[in-house]
Amino acid sequence: MELSWSQLTVWALRPTPVTAAVTFALFAAVLVPLERLYRPFARGPARRPGLRTDLLFWAFTPLVGKAATYAAVTAVVAGLMRMTGRELDPFSGTGWGAVGRQPLWLQALEVLVLADLIFYWTHRLFHTTQMWPFHAVHHSSEHLDWVSSMRFHPVNDIVSRVFQAVPLVLLGFAPAAVVCAIPVVVTFIVVTHANVPWTWGPLRNEFVSPVYHHWHHSTEPEAVDKNFAGVFVLWDWLFGTRYLPRGRYPERYGVFDKGIPRGFWGLLSYPFLTRSSRQVEVGLRRK
């Protein structure tokens, strides 16, 4: 049965608490034992500070963030329709391009590549001074593991998802291709935060690994503003932001602003309070 954009939206952009809980349980069943097995090599206490906050974000981000993204994408595409005078249904399988006639496997690969390229530049945008307070929420965890992967401020999450979703809608990628790509992207997000010393061996220069992304979260000076890619290391290599020293693993995570809140509600309000007061020049470049 052919999927429509509306069916895809129900499954992927507007998940129920049940689907969110099942996703969490599946990752927990695989990654908790692996983190316990490899923990002597990837340092961090088993019952770490901030775990409760990260669990709250796991409940908040997949549900509220994706629902808001659904609304935002619909609004943006509707605005484009009015501006251009074109007939464009954001929940159909067609857009303004011919990509929908390509083989499904090729579309799925293109979705992965295009979405990751957009993510790379959106990620860099959030490392600028004006946008950093929202992304600092994600970097605020000082103990990185798979549970910390969903510690995103909703503004960060919504902007990133809209920037990725709108081009896919406009180009007319088949919904089934997007359905194939979404689990891959989510798996990379969660696994690359896991507290395991994996580099993917001979594929270390092709795909983002846990060690690779952990360096992105490191506060060590040489790692600051490096490793922005989410799936393909290619983008960091092309744009000069790749950093992966052999035989080393980052030891310090977090942000340089020690006044950042530790709790869930404090982190949600932090970007607005910081931006309004202008008391601190934010960003990882501050040393």
PDB file of C-alpha atoms in Angstrom:
ATOM      1  CA  MET A   1       0.000   0.000   0.000  1.00  0.00           C
ATOM      2  CA  GLU A   2       1.401   3.382  -1.020  1.00  0.00           C
ATOM      3  CA  LEU A   3       2.098   5.787   1.808  1.00  0.00           C
ATOM      4  CA  SER A   4       0.835   9.365   1.696  1.00  0.00           C
ATOM      5  CA  TRP A   5       2.465  12.332   3.429  1.00  0.00           C
ATOM      6  CA  SER A   6      -0.431  12.401   5.893  1.00  0.00           C
ATOM      7  CA  GLN A   7       0.172   8.758   6.856  1.00  0.00           C
ATOM      8  CA  LEU A   8       3.890   9.450   7.199  1.00  0.00           C
ATOM      9  CA  THR A   9       3.141  12.427   9.420  1.00  0.00           C
ATOM     10  CA  VAL A  10       1.019  10.337  11.771  1.00  0.00           C
ATOM     11  CA  TRP A  11       3.801   7.765  12.095  1.00  0.00           C
ATOM     12  CA  ALA A  12       6.908   9.947  12.112  1.00  0.00           C
ATOM     13  CA  LEU A  13       6.066  13.549  12.955  1.00  0.00           C
ATOM     14  CA  ARG A  14       3.261  13.059  15.458  1.00  0.00           C
ATOM     15  CA  PRO A  15       4.184   9.979  17.514  1.00  0.00           C
ATOM     16  CA  THR A  16       2.026   8.810  20.360  1.00  0.00           C
ATOM     17  CA  PRO A  17       3.353   8.234  23.880  1.00  0.00           C
ATOM     18  CA  VAL A  18       3.213   4.521  23.100  1.00  0.00           C
ATOM     19  CA  THR A  19       5.522   4.764  20.067  1.00  0.00           C
ATOM     20  CA  ALA A  20       7.892   7.035  21.996  1.00  0.00           C
ATOM     21  CA  ALA A  21       7.971   4.558  24.892  1.00  0.00           C
ATOM     22  CA  VAL A  22       8.595   1.608  22.569  1.00  0.00           C
ATOM     23  CA  THR A  23      11.456   3.486  20.883  1.00  0.00           C
ATOM     24  CA  PHE A  24      13.007   4.281  24.264  1.00  0.00           C
ATOM     25  CA  ALA A  25      12.641   0.665  25.415  1.00  0.00           C
ATOM     26  CA  LEU A  26      14.291  -0.723  22.282  1.00  0.00           C
ATOM     27  CA  PHE A  27      17.305   1.564  22.603  1.00  0.00           C
ATOM     28  CA  ALA A  28      17.538   0.815  26.326  1.00  0.00           C
ATOM     29  CA  ALA A  29      17.475  -2.944  25.758  1.00  0.00           C
ATOM     30  CA  VAL A  30      20.446  -2.723  23.387  1.00  0.00           C
ATOM     31  CA  LEU A  31      22.531   0.164  24.724  1.00  0.00           C
ATOM     32  CA  VAL A  32      22.272  -0.201  28.505  1.00  0.00           C
ATOM     33  CA  PRO A  33      24.089  -3.587  28.532  1.00  0.00           C
ATOM     34  CA  LEU A  34      26.662  -2.322  26.025  1.00  0.00           C
ATOM     35  CA  GLU A  35      27.386   0.785  28.088  1.00  0.00           C
ATOM     36  CA  ARG A  36      27.810  -1.333  31.202  1.00  0.00           C
ATOM     37  CA  LEU A  37      30.157  -3.634  29.298  1.00  0.00           C
ATOM     38  CA  TYR A  38      32.354  -0.846  27.911  1.00  0.00           C
ATOM     39  CA  ARG A  39      32.070   1.651  30.772  1.00  0.00           C
ATOM     40  CA  PRO A  40      35.630   0.975  32.064  1.00  0.00           C
ATOM     41  CA  PHE A  41      36.894   2.394  28.760  1.00  0.00           C
ATOM     42  CA  ALA A  42      34.371   5.238  28.417  1.00  0.00           C
ATOM     43  CA  ARG A  43      34.439   6.962  31.778  1.00  0.00           C
ATOM     44  CA  GLY A  44      31.345   7.976  33.692  1.00  0.00           C
ATOM     45  CA  PRO A  45      29.386   6.838  36.744  1.00  0.00           C
ATOM     46  CA  ALA A  46      26.551   4.366  36.305  1.00  0.00           C
ATOM     47  CA  ARG A  47      24.105   6.597  38.219  1.00  0.00           C
ATOM     48  CA  ARG A  48      25.183   9.958  36.928  1.00  0.00           C
ATOM     49  CA  PRO A  49      24.048  13.512  37.682  1.00  0.00           C
ATOM     50  CA  GLY A  50      21.506  14.853  35.210  1.00  0.00           C
ATOM     51  CA  LEU A  51      19.920  11.490  34.446  1.00  0.00           C
ATOM     52  CA  ARG A  52      16.469  12.624  35.621  1.00  0.00           C
ATOM     53  CA  THR A  53      16.710  15.735  33.434  1.00  0.00           C
ATOM     54  CA  ASP A  54      17.646  13.653  30.397  1.00  0.00           C
ATOM     55  CA  LEU A  55      14.762  11.254  30.997  1.00  0.00           C
ATOM     56  CA  LEU A  56      12.355  14.205  31.056  1.00  0.00           C
ATOM     57  CA  PHE A  57      13.777  15.395  27.734  1.00  0.00           C
ATOM     58  CA  TRP A  58      13.277  11.884  26.341  1.00  0.00           C
ATOM     59  CA  ALA A  59       9.575  12.256  27.123  1.00  0.00           C
ATOM     60  CA  PHE A  60       9.369  15.881  25.960  1.00  0.00           C
ATOM     61  CA  THR A  61      11.444  16.103  22.764  1.00  0.00           C
ATOM     62  CA  PRO A  62       9.979  13.225  20.676  1.00  0.00           C
ATOM     63  CA  LEU A  63       6.396  14.241  21.475  1.00  0.00           C
ATOM     64  CA  VAL A  64       6.260  18.043  21.766  1.00  0.00           C
ATOM     65  CA  GLY A  65       9.122  18.721  19.351  1.00  0.00           C
ATOM     66  CA  LYS A  66       7.745  16.592  16.543  1.00  0.00           C
ATOM     67  CA  ALA A  67       4.189  17.884  16.986  1.00  0.00           C
ATOM     68  CA  ALA A  68       5.491  21.451  16.747  1.00  0.00           C
ATOM     69  CA  THR A  69       7.524  20.493  13.679  1.00  0.00           C
ATOM     70  CA  TYR A  70       4.390  19.154  12.006  1.00  0.00           C
ATOM     71  CA  ALA A  71       2.665  22.485  12.548  1.00  0.00           C
ATOM     72  CA  ALA A  72       5.704  24.515  11.487  1.00  0.00           C
ATOM     73  CA  VAL A  73       6.308  22.583   8.252  1.00  0.00           C
ATOM     74  CA  THR A  74       2.645  22.906   7.321  1.00  0.00           C
ATOM     75  CA  ALA A  75       2.722  26.660   7.954  1.00  0.00           C
ATOM     76  CA  VAL A  76       5.943  27.196   5.977  1.00  0.00           C
ATOM     77  CA  VAL A  77       4.766  25.186   2.969  1.00  0.00           C
ATOM     78  CA  ALA A  78       1.389  26.956   3.020  1.00  0.00           C
ATOM     79  CA  GLY A  79       3.243  30.280   2.975  1.00  0.00           C
ATOM     80  CA  LEU A  80       5.282  29.164  -0.026  1.00  0.00           C
ATOM     81  CA  MET A  81       2.084  28.208  -1.818  1.00  0.00           C
ATOM     82  CA  ARG A  82       0.666  31.697  -1.313  1.00  0.00           C
ATOM     83  CA  MET A  83       3.912  33.398  -2.378  1.00  0.00           C
ATOM     84  CA  THR A  84       4.389  31.376  -5.561  1.00  0.00           C
ATOM     85  CA  GLY A  85       0.787  30.770  -6.541  1.00  0.00           C
ATOM     86  CA  ARG A  86       1.573  27.090  -7.028  1.00  0.00           C
ATOM     87  CA  GLU A  87      -0.629  24.173  -6.117  1.00  0.00           C
ATOM     88  CA  LEU A  88       1.456  22.284  -3.591  1.00  0.00           C
ATOM     89  CA  ASP A  89       0.020  19.811  -1.121  1.00  0.00           C
ATOM     90  CA  PRO A  90       2.552  19.302   1.698  1.00  0.00           C
ATOM     91  CA  PHE A  91       1.051  15.891   2.428  1.00  0.00           C
ATOM     92  CA  SER A  92       1.178  14.505  -1.107  1.00  0.00           C
ATOM     93  CA  GLY A  93       3.986  12.509  -2.643  1.00  0.00           C
ATOM     94  CA  THR A  94       4.842  15.153  -5.214  1.00  0.00           C
ATOM     95  CA  GLY A  95       6.663  18.462  -5.105  1.00  0.00           C
ATOM     96  CA  TRP A  96       8.424  20.698  -7.587  1.00  0.00           C
ATOM     97  CA  GLY A  97      11.018  18.194  -8.747  1.00  0.00           C
ATOM     98  CA  ALA A  98      11.294  14.875 -10.546  1.00  0.00           C
ATOM     99  CA  VAL A  99      12.957  12.971  -7.716  1.00  0.00           C
ATOM    100  CA  GLY A 100       9.771  11.033  -6.994  1.00  0.00           C
ATOM    101  CA  ARG A 101      10.267   9.046 -10.191  1.00  0.00           C
ATOM    102  CA  GLN A 102      13.649   7.704  -9.069  1.00  0.00           C
ATOM    103  CA  PRO A 103      14.048   4.222  -7.533  1.00  0.00           C
ATOM    104  CA  LEU A 104      13.049   4.136  -3.888  1.00  0.00           C
ATOM    105  CA  TRP A 105      16.513   3.046  -2.684  1.00  0.00           C
ATOM    106  CA  LEU A 106      18.100   6.018  -4.460  1.00  0.00           C
ATOM    107  CA  GLN A 107      15.568   8.432  -2.988  1.00  0.00           C
ATOM    108  CA  ALA A 108      16.202   7.083   0.505  1.00  0.00           C
ATOM    109  CA  LEU A 109      19.953   7.554   0.078  1.00  0.00           C
ATOM    110  CA  GLU A 110      19.434  11.083  -1.251  1.00  0.00           C
ATOM    111  CA  VAL A 111      17.204  11.916   1.703  1.00  0.00           C
ATOM    112  CA  LEU A 112      19.940  10.770   4.089  1.00  0.00           C
ATOM    113  CA  VAL A 113      22.646  12.770   2.319  1.00  0.00           C
ATOM    114  CA  LEU A 114      20.590  15.935   1.849  1.00  0.00           C
ATOM    115  CA  ALA A 115      19.179  15.880   5.379  1.00  0.00           C
ATOM    116  CA  ASP A 116      22.640  15.415   6.867  1.00  0.00           C
ATOM    117  CA  LEU A 117      24.126  18.246   4.790  1.00  0.00           C
ATOM    118  CA  ILE A 118      21.342  20.553   5.967  1.00  0.00           C
ATOM    119  CA  PHE A 119      21.861  19.331   9.525  1.00  0.00           C
ATOM    120  CA  TYR A 120      25.582  20.120   9.280  1.00  0.00           C
ATOM    121  CA  TRP A 121      24.984  23.784   8.436  1.00  0.00           C
ATOM    122  CA  THR A 122      22.055  24.142  10.822  1.00  0.00           C
ATOM    123  CA  HIS A 123      24.268  22.676  13.534  1.00  0.00           C
ATOM    124  CA  ARG A 124      26.976  25.223  12.752  1.00  0.00           C
ATOM    125  CA  LEU A 125      24.345  27.970  12.870  1.00  0.00           C
ATOM    126  CA  PHE A 126      23.481  26.944  16.422  1.00  0.00           C
ATOM    127  CA  HIS A 127      27.134  27.302  17.404  1.00  0.00           C
ATOM    128  CA  THR A 128      27.044  31.018  16.582  1.00  0.00           C
ATOM    129  CA  THR A 129      26.682  33.539  19.399  1.00  0.00           C
ATOM    130  CA  GLN A 130      23.049  34.427  18.700  1.00  0.00           C
ATOM    131  CA  MET A 131      21.795  30.825  18.490  1.00  0.00           C
ATOM    132  CA  TRP A 132      24.137  29.159  20.963  1.00  0.00           C
ATOM    133  CA  PRO A 133      21.912  29.557  24.070  1.00  0.00           C
ATOM    134  CA  PHE A 134      19.381  27.155  22.539  1.00  0.00           C
ATOM    135  CA  HIS A 135      22.032  24.596  21.572  1.00  0.00           C
ATOM    136  CA  ALA A 136      23.882  25.001  24.878  1.00  0.00           C
ATOM    137  CA  VAL A 137      21.022  23.040  26.426  1.00  0.00           C
ATOM    138  CA  HIS A 138      22.131  19.990  24.440  1.00  0.00           C
ATOM    139  CA  HIS A 139      25.788  20.515  25.359  1.00  0.00           C
ATOM    140  CA  SER A 140      25.067  21.128  29.046  1.00  0.00           C
ATOM    141  CA  SER A 141      25.270  17.448  30.006  1.00  0.00           C
ATOM    142  CA  GLU A 142      28.635  16.714  31.609  1.00  0.00           C
ATOM    143  CA  HIS A 143      28.109  12.939  31.448  1.00  0.00           C
ATOM    144  CA  LEU A 144      27.419  11.758  27.918  1.00  0.00           C
ATOM    145  CA  ASP A 145      25.494   8.577  27.163  1.00  0.00           C
ATOM    146  CA  TRP A 146      22.594   7.456  24.996  1.00  0.00           C
ATOM    147  CA  VAL A 147      20.003   8.957  27.352  1.00  0.00           C
ATOM    148  CA  SER A 148      21.506  12.438  26.923  1.00  0.00           C
ATOM    149  CA  SER A 149      20.905  12.270  23.156  1.00  0.00           C
ATOM    150  CA  MET A 150      17.430  13.843  23.432  1.00  0.00           C
ATOM    151  CA  ARG A 151      18.459  16.811  25.581  1.00  0.00           C
ATOM    152  CA  PHE A 152      17.367  19.392  23.000  1.00  0.00           C
ATOM    153  CA  HIS A 153      15.695  22.737  23.520  1.00  0.00           C
ATOM    154  CA  PRO A 154      12.449  22.755  21.479  1.00  0.00           C
ATOM    155  CA  VAL A 155      13.590  25.806  19.468  1.00  0.00           C
ATOM    156  CA  ASN A 156      16.761  23.941  18.472  1.00  0.00           C
ATOM    157  CA  ASP A 157      14.760  20.850  17.603  1.00  0.00           C
ATOM    158  CA  ILE A 158      12.050  22.657  15.633  1.00  0.00           C
ATOM    159  CA  VAL A 159      14.428  24.817  13.573  1.00  0.00           C
ATOM    160  CA  SER A 160      16.626  21.835  12.696  1.00  0.00           C
ATOM    161  CA  ARG A 161      13.684  19.664  11.687  1.00  0.00           C
ATOM    162  CA  VAL A 162      11.968  22.385   9.647  1.00  0.00           C
ATOM    163  CA  PHE A 163      15.169  23.159   7.743  1.00  0.00           C
ATOM    164  CA  GLN A 164      15.447  19.465   6.892  1.00  0.00           C
ATOM    165  CA  ALA A 165      11.790  18.693   6.222  1.00  0.00           C
ATOM    166  CA  VAL A 166      10.781  21.590   3.974  1.00  0.00           C
ATOM    167  CA  PRO A 167      13.270  20.816   1.141  1.00  0.00           C
ATOM    168  CA  LEU A 168      12.197  17.166   1.206  1.00  0.00           C
ATOM    169  CA  VAL A 169       8.556  18.189   0.800  1.00  0.00           C
ATOM    170  CA  LEU A 170       9.307  20.699  -1.947  1.00  0.00           C
ATOM    171  CA  LEU A 171      11.504  18.299  -3.928  1.00  0.00           C
ATOM    172  CA  GLY A 172       8.834  15.619  -3.905  1.00  0.00           C
ATOM    173  CA  PHE A 173      10.624  12.705  -2.267  1.00  0.00           C
ATOM    174  CA  ALA A 174       8.410   9.647  -1.887  1.00  0.00           C
ATOM    175  CA  PRO A 175       7.085   9.294   1.666  1.00  0.00           C
ATOM    176  CA  ALA A 176       8.386   5.724   1.766  1.00  0.00           C
ATOM    177  CA  ALA A 177      11.929   7.052   1.173  1.00  0.00           C
ATOM    178  CA  VAL A 178      11.602   9.410   4.126  1.00  0.00           C
ATOM    179  CA  VAL A 179      10.200   6.576   6.237  1.00  0.00           C
ATOM    180  CA  CYS A 180      13.331   4.557   5.419  1.00  0.00           C
ATOM    181  CA  ALA A 181      15.653   7.429   6.326  1.00  0.00           C
ATOM    182  CA  ILE A 182      14.100   8.555   9.613  1.00  0.00           C
ATOM    183  CA  PRO A 183      15.034   5.441  11.666  1.00  0.00           C
ATOM    184  CA  VAL A 184      18.614   5.648  10.372  1.00  0.00           C
ATOM    185  CA  VAL A 185      18.932   9.295  11.423  1.00  0.00           C
ATOM    186  CA  VAL A 186      17.375   8.668  14.844  1.00  0.00           C
ATOM    187  CA  THR A 187      19.636   5.656  15.411  1.00  0.00           C
ATOM    188  CA  PHE A 188      22.727   7.725  14.622  1.00  0.00           C
ATOM    189  CA  ILE A 189      21.566  10.473  16.999  1.00  0.00           C
ATOM    190  CA  VAL A 190      21.123   8.056  19.888  1.00  0.00           C
ATOM    191  CA  VAL A 191      24.034   5.674  19.273  1.00  0.00           C
ATOM    192  CA  THR A 192      26.623   8.416  18.690  1.00  0.00           C
ATOM    193  CA  HIS A 193      25.916   9.743  22.187  1.00  0.00           C
ATOM    194  CA  ALA A 194      26.322   6.289  23.748  1.00  0.00           C
ATOM    195  CA  ASN A 195      29.028   5.847  26.371  1.00  0.00           C
ATOM    196  CA  VAL A 196      31.035   3.340  24.330  1.00  0.00           C
ATOM    197  CA  PRO A 197      34.516   3.637  22.745  1.00  0.00           C
ATOM    198  CA  TRP A 198      33.492   2.821  19.186  1.00  0.00           C
ATOM    199  CA  THR A 199      35.097   4.433  16.131  1.00  0.00           C
ATOM    200  CA  TRP A 200      33.665   2.091  13.431  1.00  0.00           C
ATOM    201  CA  GLY A 201      37.218   0.918  12.670  1.00  0.00           C
ATOM    202  CA  PRO A 202      37.951   1.087   8.915  1.00  0.00           C
ATOM    203  CA  LEU A 203      34.794   3.191   8.423  1.00  0.00           C
ATOM    204  CA  ARG A 204      35.860   5.855  10.924  1.00  0.00           C
ATOM    205  CA  ASN A 205      36.390   8.364   8.115  1.00  0.00           C
ATOM    206  CA  GLU A 206      33.025   7.694   6.486  1.00  0.00           C
ATOM    207  CA  PHE A 207      30.438   7.569   9.274  1.00  0.00           C
ATOM    208  CA  VAL A 208      30.027   9.499  12.517  1.00  0.00           C
ATOM    209  CA  SER A 209      30.838   7.248  15.482  1.00  0.00           C
ATOM    210  CA  PRO A 210      30.305   7.618  19.242  1.00  0.00           C
ATOM    211  CA  VAL A 211      33.949   8.629  19.740  1.00  0.00           C
ATOM    212  CA  TYR A 212      33.717  11.100  16.857  1.00  0.00           C
ATOM    213  CA  HIS A 213      30.622  12.804  18.245  1.00  0.00           C
ATOM    214  CA  HIS A 214      31.873  12.716  21.823  1.00  0.00           C
ATOM    215  CA  TRP A 215      34.727  14.941  20.669  1.00  0.00           C
ATOM    216  CA  HIS A 216      32.103  17.424  19.481  1.00  0.00           C
ATOM    217  CA  HIS A 217      30.795  17.613  23.063  1.00  0.00           C
ATOM    218  CA  SER A 218      34.261  17.905  24.590  1.00  0.00           C
ATOM    219  CA  THR A 219      35.410  21.128  26.263  1.00  0.00           C
ATOM    220  CA  GLU A 220      39.040  20.428  25.390  1.00  0.00           C
ATOM    221  CA  PRO A 221      40.262  23.448  23.343  1.00  0.00           C
ATOM    222  CA  GLU A 222      41.334  21.509  20.259  1.00  0.00           C
ATOM    223  CA  ALA A 223      37.875  19.928  19.938  1.00  0.00           C
ATOM    224  CA  VAL A 224      35.827  23.142  20.179  1.00  0.00           C
ATOM    225  CA  ASP A 225      33.529  23.717  17.180  1.00  0.00           C
ATOM    226  CA  LYS A 226      34.491  20.456  15.477  1.00  0.00           C
ATOM    227  CA  ASN A 227      32.597  17.409  14.174  1.00  0.00           C
ATOM    228  CA  PHE A 228      29.232  18.956  13.242  1.00  0.00           C
ATOM    229  CA  ALA A 229      28.050  16.138  10.960  1.00  0.00           C
ATOM    230  CA  GLY A 230      25.341  13.767  12.126  1.00  0.00           C
ATOM    231  CA  VAL A 231      25.846  10.779   9.816  1.00  0.00           C
ATOM    232  CA  PHE A 232      28.528  11.405   7.173  1.00  0.00           C
ATOM    233  CA  VAL A 233      32.025  12.554   8.170  1.00  0.00           C
ATOM    234  CA  LEU A 234      32.358  13.887   4.609  1.00  0.00           C
ATOM    235  CA  TRP A 235      30.868  17.267   5.546  1.00  0.00           C
ATOM    236  CA  ASP A 236      33.399  17.914   8.304  1.00  0.00           C
ATOM    237  CA  TRP A 237      36.200  16.867   5.970  1.00  0.00           C
ATOM    238  CA  LEU A 238      34.987  19.155   3.168  1.00  0.00           C
ATOM    239  CA  PHE A 239      34.478  22.194   5.387  1.00  0.00           C
ATOM    240  CA  GLY A 240      37.517  21.799   7.630  1.00  0.00           C
ATOM    241  CA  THR A 241      35.842  20.847  10.914  1.00  0.00           C
ATOM    242  CA  ARG A 242      36.904  17.213  11.290  1.00  0.00           C
ATOM    243  CA  TYR A 243      38.725  16.216  14.494  1.00  0.00           C
ATOM    244  CA  LEU A 244      39.448  12.600  15.474  1.00  0.00           C
ATOM    245  CA  PRO A 245      42.783  11.953  17.224  1.00  0.00           C
ATOM    246  CA  ARG A 246      43.822   8.316  17.265  1.00  0.00           C
ATOM    247  CA  GLY A 247      44.030   6.472  20.568  1.00  0.00           C
ATOM    248  CA  ARG A 248      42.362   9.205  22.617  1.00  0.00           C
ATOM    249  CA  TYR A 249      38.915   9.635  24.124  1.00  0.00           C
ATOM    250  CA  PRO A 250      37.475  12.914  25.445  1.00  0.00           C
ATOM    251  CA  GLU A 251      37.402  13.260  29.224  1.00  0.00           C
ATOM    252  CA  ARG A 252      35.494  16.518  29.795  1.00  0.00           C
ATOM    253  CA  TYR A 253      32.067  17.503  28.507  1.00  0.00           C
ATOM    254  CA  GLY A 254      29.687  20.392  29.047  1.00  0.00           C
ATOM    255  CA  VAL A 255      29.733  24.164  28.481  1.00  0.00           C
ATOM    256  CA  PHE A 256      31.950  26.948  29.747  1.00  0.00           C
ATOM    257  CA  ASP A 257      29.020  28.868  31.225  1.00  0.00           C
ATOM    258  CA  LYS A 258      28.886  27.316  34.694  1.00  0.00           C
ATOM    259  CA  GLY A 259      25.718  29.251  35.453  1.00  0.00           C
ATOM    260  CA  ILE A 260      23.617  27.146  33.114  1.00  0.00           C
ATOM    261  CA  PRO A 261      20.739  25.440  34.984  1.00  0.00           C
ATOM    262  CA  ARG A 262      20.810  21.719  35.740  1.00  0.00           C
ATOM    263  CA  GLY A 263      17.084  21.025  35.848  1.00  0.00           C
ATOM    264  CA  PHE A 264      14.585  20.491  33.044  1.00  0.00           C
ATOM    265  CA  TRP A 265      12.527  23.669  33.464  1.00  0.00           C
ATOM    266  CA  GLY A 266      15.588  25.802  34.034  1.00  0.00           C
ATOM    267  CA  LEU A 267      17.122  24.575  30.782  1.00  0.00           C
ATOM    268  CA  LEU A 268      13.930  25.360  28.868  1.00  0.00           C
ATOM    269  CA  SER A 269      13.948  28.965  30.098  1.00  0.00           C
ATOM    270  CA  TYR A 270      17.732  29.481  29.973  1.00  0.00           C
ATOM    271  CA  PRO A 271      18.047  30.649  26.320  1.00  0.00           C
ATOM    272  CA  PHE A 272      15.427  33.355  26.745  1.00  0.00           C
ATOM    273  CA  LEU A 273      16.873  34.663  30.002  1.00  0.00           C
ATOM    274  CA  THR A 274      20.405  34.624  28.626  1.00  0.00           C
ATOM    275  CA  ARG A 275      19.454  36.350  25.391  1.00  0.00           C
ATOM    276  CA  SER A 276      17.453  39.048  27.135  1.00  0.00           C
ATOM    277  CA  SER A 277      20.001  39.888  29.809  1.00  0.00           C
ATOM    278  CA  ARG A 278      23.009  39.794  27.440  1.00  0.00           C
ATOM    279  CA  GLN A 279      25.137  39.319  30.562  1.00  0.00           C
ATOM    280  CA  VAL A 280      27.217  36.506  29.118  1.00  0.00           C
ATOM    281  CA  GLU A 281      28.817  36.162  25.711  1.00  0.00           C
ATOM    282  CA  VAL A 282      27.765  32.624  24.975  1.00  0.00           C
ATOM    283  CA  GLY A 283      29.390  29.963  22.838  1.00  0.00           C
ATOM    284  CA  LEU A 284      32.028  27.310  23.164  1.00  0.00           C
ATOM    285  CA  ARG A 285      34.636  29.749  21.880  1.00  0.00           C
ATOM    286  CA  ARG A 286      34.658  31.373  25.300  1.00  0.00           C
ATOM    287  CA  LYS A 287      37.551  29.818  27.212  1.00  0.00           C
TER     288      LYS A 287
END
